[in-house]
Amino acid sequence: MPAFAGMTWKERRPAIMQLTVTTWNINSVRLRINLVAKFLKAERPDVLCLQETKCPDDKFPFKRFKRLGYTHVALNGQKGYHGVAVVSRVPFDRIDVRNFCDKVDCRHVAVTFGEKAGLRERTTLHNFYVPAGGDEPDPEINVKFAHKLAFLDELRERPELRPGAKDRAILVGDLNVAPLEHDVWSHKQMLRVVSHTPVECEKLTAAQTAGSWFDVMRRFVPEPAKLYTWWSYRAADWAAADRGRRLDHIWVSPELADRVSALKIRREARGWERPSDHVPVTARVEL
């Protein structure tokens, strides 16, 4: 019998808890549940944050996740569009859902890990799906782009997204902006393309600065190295063209900035059968 059999998470946790968190825009959780299962069996992250689940809460594949060992679930979903979810092997104490831009369009869910996980200090994890913004980078003629800019402004202004000096917080998700020059395949050619326009980059950077958020991915892969998490379905051969963008992000509060010990980007997942156009990104945080 395994040594941990019958023990609670609190009883079997290490002295310093290593929390592995994955973010992945799955582009329909029910359509790609087999890919999710393949990933979870191979990587076994403690927490998986999904975006664009396209699934109402009552249709979420709870049983499949439970069989995989992910029994704790926080949802904010709707039929056909958007939707976010947090599935976890670690229990959480609290679930919060916030709306942005006076819309109920299922783009945020947060969980707090604390006493139930055996932690002395609480850690809050935010999972976001920022609006894509459509194709035309002009808010005067494109309401989707106007919505995206307003959403990014709210990210900057929300007090709950400004962790205090001692607060432990993690923010992940498909933020739909590639903010740095080497987060896209061609900075010059992408300046007029939604996701890398100067106004989007400035607004996302302002939100990051307002919360003193630390960009985990760029700590492990500093510029000028290219760094992508998304490749378009439109490319005949995505790997050969390699015209990617870094749309998916992991940020941590200053209190956790020196506690991130690993990062892994599963680029090969883009080549799986019927894949999402995004790939999973995983960070390990010492709590």
Coordinates of C-alpha atoms in Angstrom, one line a residue:
M1 CA 0.0 0.0 0.0
P2 CA 1.4 3.5 -0.9
A3 CA 2.8 5.4 2.1
F4 CA 0.4 8.3 1.5
A5 CA -2.8 6.0 1.3
G6 CA -5.5 7.4 3.5
M7 CA -3.7 10.6 4.3
T8 CA -5.1 14.0 3.7
W9 CA -3.4 16.6 1.5
K10 CA -2.4 18.5 4.6
E11 CA -0.9 15.4 6.2
R12 CA 1.2 14.4 3.1
R13 CA 2.3 17.9 2.0
P14 CA 6.1 18.7 2.1
A15 CA 7.5 21.2 4.6
I16 CA 7.7 23.6 1.6
M17 CA 4.8 23.1 -0.8
Q18 CA 5.8 23.0 -4.5
L19 CA 2.7 24.1 -6.4
T20 CA 2.8 23.5 -10.1
V21 CA 0.4 25.6 -12.1
T22 CA -0.5 25.2 -15.8
T23 CA -2.3 27.7 -18.0
W24 CA -3.8 26.6 -21.3
N25 CA -6.3 28.0 -23.7
I26 CA -7.9 24.8 -24.6
N27 CA -10.4 26.1 -27.2
S28 CA -13.3 23.8 -26.1
V29 CA -12.7 21.6 -23.1
R30 CA -15.2 18.9 -24.2
L31 CA -13.8 18.8 -27.8
R32 CA -10.3 18.4 -26.5
I33 CA -10.8 16.5 -23.3
N34 CA -8.6 13.6 -24.6
L35 CA -5.7 16.0 -25.2
V36 CA -6.2 17.4 -21.7
A37 CA -6.1 13.9 -20.3
K38 CA -3.0 13.1 -22.2
F39 CA -1.3 16.2 -20.8
L40 CA -2.4 15.6 -17.2
K41 CA -1.2 12.0 -17.3
A42 CA 2.2 13.0 -18.5
E43 CA 2.8 16.2 -16.5
R44 CA 0.6 15.9 -13.4
P45 CA 0.5 19.6 -12.5
D46 CA -1.2 20.4 -9.2
V47 CA -3.4 23.0 -10.8
L48 CA -4.7 23.4 -14.4
C49 CA -6.1 26.8 -15.4
L50 CA -8.1 26.5 -18.6
Q51 CA -9.4 29.3 -20.8
E52 CA -11.9 29.4 -23.7
T53 CA -13.6 26.3 -22.3
K54 CA -16.8 27.0 -24.3
C55 CA -18.8 25.0 -21.8
P56 CA -21.7 25.8 -19.5
D57 CA -20.9 24.8 -15.9
D58 CA -23.5 22.0 -15.8
K59 CA -21.9 20.3 -18.9
F60 CA -18.3 20.4 -17.6
P61 CA -16.6 17.0 -17.7
F62 CA -16.3 16.6 -14.0
K63 CA -16.2 12.8 -14.0
R64 CA -13.2 12.7 -16.4
F65 CA -11.2 15.1 -14.3
K66 CA -12.1 13.2 -11.1
R67 CA -10.8 10.0 -12.6
L68 CA -7.6 11.8 -13.4
G69 CA -7.3 12.9 -9.8
Y70 CA -8.5 16.5 -10.2
T71 CA -11.4 16.6 -7.7
H72 CA -11.5 20.3 -6.9
V73 CA -13.1 22.5 -9.6
A74 CA -13.9 26.2 -9.9
L75 CA -15.9 27.2 -13.0
N76 CA -17.1 30.3 -14.8
G77 CA -18.5 29.0 -18.1
Q78 CA -21.1 29.6 -20.7
K79 CA -22.3 27.9 -23.9
G80 CA -20.3 28.3 -27.0
Y81 CA -18.0 31.2 -26.0
H82 CA -15.3 32.2 -23.6
G83 CA -15.3 30.4 -20.2
V84 CA -12.6 29.7 -17.6
A85 CA -11.9 26.9 -15.2
V86 CA -9.5 25.9 -12.5
V87 CA -9.2 22.1 -11.8
S88 CA -6.9 21.1 -9.0
R89 CA -5.5 18.2 -7.1
V90 CA -5.0 20.6 -4.2
P91 CA -8.1 21.8 -2.2
F92 CA -8.9 25.5 -2.2
D93 CA -10.6 27.5 0.5
R94 CA -12.4 30.0 -1.7
I95 CA -13.7 30.7 -5.2
D96 CA -14.3 34.2 -6.6
V97 CA -15.7 35.3 -9.9
R98 CA -15.5 38.8 -11.2
N99 CA -17.1 40.5 -14.2
F100 CA -15.4 43.2 -16.2
C101 CA -16.7 46.0 -18.4
D102 CA -20.2 45.4 -17.0
K103 CA -20.4 42.2 -19.0
V104 CA -21.2 38.7 -17.8
D105 CA -19.1 36.9 -20.3
C106 CA -17.1 34.4 -18.2
R107 CA -13.6 35.7 -18.4
H108 CA -12.3 35.4 -14.8
V109 CA -12.2 32.9 -11.9
A110 CA -10.0 33.0 -8.9
V111 CA -9.3 30.5 -6.1
T112 CA -7.5 30.8 -2.8
F113 CA -5.3 28.1 -1.4
G114 CA -4.9 28.2 2.4
E115 CA -5.9 26.2 5.4
K116 CA -7.4 23.2 3.4
A117 CA -4.1 22.9 1.6
G118 CA -2.1 23.1 4.9
L119 CA -0.7 26.5 4.1
R120 CA 0.1 29.1 6.8
E121 CA 0.0 31.9 4.2
R122 CA -2.9 32.2 1.7
T123 CA -2.2 32.3 -2.0
T124 CA -4.7 33.6 -4.5
L125 CA -4.7 32.4 -8.1
H126 CA -6.4 34.4 -10.8
N127 CA -7.3 32.8 -14.1
F128 CA -8.1 35.2 -17.0
Y129 CA -9.3 35.1 -20.6
V130 CA -8.8 38.6 -22.0
P131 CA -10.9 39.5 -25.1
A132 CA -9.2 38.8 -28.4
G133 CA -10.2 42.1 -29.9
G134 CA -11.2 41.2 -33.4
D135 CA -9.2 42.0 -36.5
E136 CA -9.3 45.8 -36.9
P137 CA -7.1 47.7 -34.3
D138 CA -9.4 50.7 -34.2
P139 CA -11.8 51.1 -31.3
E140 CA -13.8 53.7 -33.2
I141 CA -14.9 51.1 -35.8
N142 CA -14.4 47.8 -34.0
V143 CA -16.4 47.3 -30.8
K144 CA -14.4 44.1 -30.0
F145 CA -11.2 46.1 -29.9
A146 CA -12.8 48.8 -27.8
H147 CA -13.9 46.1 -25.4
K148 CA -10.5 44.7 -25.2
L149 CA -8.9 48.1 -24.4
A150 CA -11.5 48.7 -21.7
F151 CA -10.8 45.3 -20.2
L152 CA -7.1 46.0 -20.0
D153 CA -7.8 49.3 -18.3
E154 CA -9.9 47.5 -15.7
L155 CA -7.0 45.1 -15.1
R156 CA -4.9 48.1 -14.2
E157 CA -7.6 49.7 -12.0
R158 CA -9.0 46.8 -10.0
P159 CA -7.7 46.9 -6.4
E160 CA -7.9 43.1 -6.0
L161 CA -5.3 42.9 -8.8
R162 CA -2.8 45.0 -6.8
P163 CA -1.3 42.6 -4.3
G164 CA 0.1 44.1 -1.1
A165 CA 3.8 43.8 -0.2
K166 CA 3.3 40.5 1.7
D167 CA 0.5 39.1 -0.4
R168 CA 1.0 35.8 -2.3
A169 CA -0.8 36.0 -5.6
I170 CA -0.5 34.4 -9.0
L171 CA -2.2 35.6 -12.2
V172 CA -2.3 33.4 -15.3
G173 CA -4.2 33.1 -18.5
D174 CA -4.6 33.9 -22.1
L175 CA -4.1 37.7 -21.9
N176 CA -4.3 38.0 -25.7
V177 CA -1.4 40.5 -25.8
A178 CA 2.2 39.8 -26.8
P179 CA 3.7 42.8 -25.1
L180 CA 7.4 42.6 -25.9
E181 CA 9.3 43.0 -29.1
H182 CA 10.5 39.3 -29.1
D183 CA 7.1 37.9 -28.1
V184 CA 6.1 37.9 -31.8
W185 CA 7.8 36.5 -34.9
S186 CA 8.2 40.0 -36.4
H187 CA 7.9 43.1 -34.3
K188 CA 7.8 45.4 -37.3
Q189 CA 5.2 43.4 -39.2
M190 CA 3.0 42.9 -36.2
L191 CA 2.7 46.6 -35.1
R192 CA -0.7 46.9 -36.8
V193 CA -1.9 43.5 -35.9
V194 CA -4.3 43.0 -33.0
S195 CA -2.4 41.5 -30.0
H196 CA 0.8 43.5 -30.6
T197 CA -0.3 47.0 -31.3
P198 CA 1.4 49.7 -29.2
V199 CA -1.8 50.6 -27.4
E200 CA -2.5 47.0 -26.3
C201 CA 1.1 46.5 -25.2
E202 CA 1.1 49.7 -23.3
K203 CA -2.1 48.9 -21.5
L204 CA -1.1 45.4 -20.5
T205 CA 2.3 46.7 -19.3
A206 CA 0.5 49.3 -17.3
A207 CA -1.7 46.6 -15.6
Q208 CA 1.4 44.6 -14.8
T209 CA 3.2 47.6 -13.4
A210 CA 0.2 48.7 -11.3
G211 CA 0.1 45.4 -9.6
S212 CA 3.9 45.1 -9.4
W213 CA 3.4 41.7 -11.1
F214 CA 6.6 39.7 -12.0
D215 CA 6.7 38.2 -15.5
V216 CA 7.7 34.6 -14.8
M217 CA 8.2 33.5 -18.4
R218 CA 10.6 36.2 -19.2
R219 CA 12.7 35.4 -16.1
F220 CA 13.4 32.0 -17.5
V221 CA 13.6 33.0 -21.1
P222 CA 14.9 36.6 -21.2
E223 CA 14.8 38.8 -24.2
P224 CA 16.0 38.9 -26.9
A225 CA 15.1 35.2 -27.2
K226 CA 11.9 34.6 -29.1
L227 CA 9.1 33.1 -26.9
Y228 CA 5.7 31.9 -28.2
T229 CA 2.7 30.1 -26.8
W230 CA 0.3 30.4 -29.8
W231 CA 0.5 29.6 -33.5
S232 CA -2.3 30.3 -35.9
Y233 CA -4.5 27.6 -37.4
R234 CA -4.1 29.5 -40.8
A235 CA -0.6 28.4 -41.3
A236 CA -0.3 25.4 -43.6
D237 CA 2.8 24.2 -41.6
W238 CA 2.8 26.0 -38.2
A239 CA 6.2 24.6 -37.1
A240 CA 8.0 25.4 -40.4
A241 CA 6.6 28.9 -40.5
D242 CA 7.0 29.4 -36.8
R243 CA 5.1 32.7 -36.8
G244 CA 4.1 32.6 -33.2
R245 CA 3.1 35.0 -30.4
R246 CA 3.3 34.9 -26.6
L247 CA -0.3 35.4 -25.7
D248 CA -0.3 33.3 -22.5
H249 CA 1.2 34.6 -19.4
I250 CA 2.1 33.7 -15.8
W251 CA 2.6 36.5 -13.3
V252 CA 3.4 36.4 -9.6
S253 CA 3.3 39.0 -6.9
P254 CA 6.6 40.4 -5.5
E255 CA 6.3 38.1 -2.5
L256 CA 6.6 35.1 -4.8
A257 CA 9.1 36.6 -7.3
D258 CA 12.0 34.6 -5.9
R259 CA 10.0 31.5 -5.3
V260 CA 9.4 30.3 -8.9
S261 CA 11.8 27.5 -9.5
A262 CA 10.8 26.1 -12.9
L263 CA 9.0 26.8 -16.2
K264 CA 8.0 24.5 -19.0
I265 CA 6.3 25.3 -22.3
R266 CA 4.9 22.3 -24.1
R267 CA 5.4 23.5 -27.7
E268 CA 4.9 20.0 -29.0
A269 CA 1.3 20.1 -28.0
R270 CA 0.6 22.4 -30.9
G271 CA 1.4 19.4 -33.2
W272 CA -1.0 17.0 -31.5
E273 CA -4.1 15.7 -33.4
R274 CA -6.8 18.4 -33.5
P275 CA -4.9 20.7 -31.1
S276 CA -5.7 24.0 -29.6
D277 CA -3.8 26.9 -31.2
H278 CA -2.3 27.5 -27.7
V279 CA 0.1 25.3 -25.8
P280 CA 0.3 24.6 -22.1
V281 CA 2.7 26.6 -19.9
T282 CA 3.6 25.4 -16.5
A283 CA 5.4 27.1 -13.6
R284 CA 6.5 25.6 -10.2
V285 CA 6.1 27.9 -7.2
E286 CA 7.5 27.3 -3.8
L287 CA 4.9 28.2 -1.1

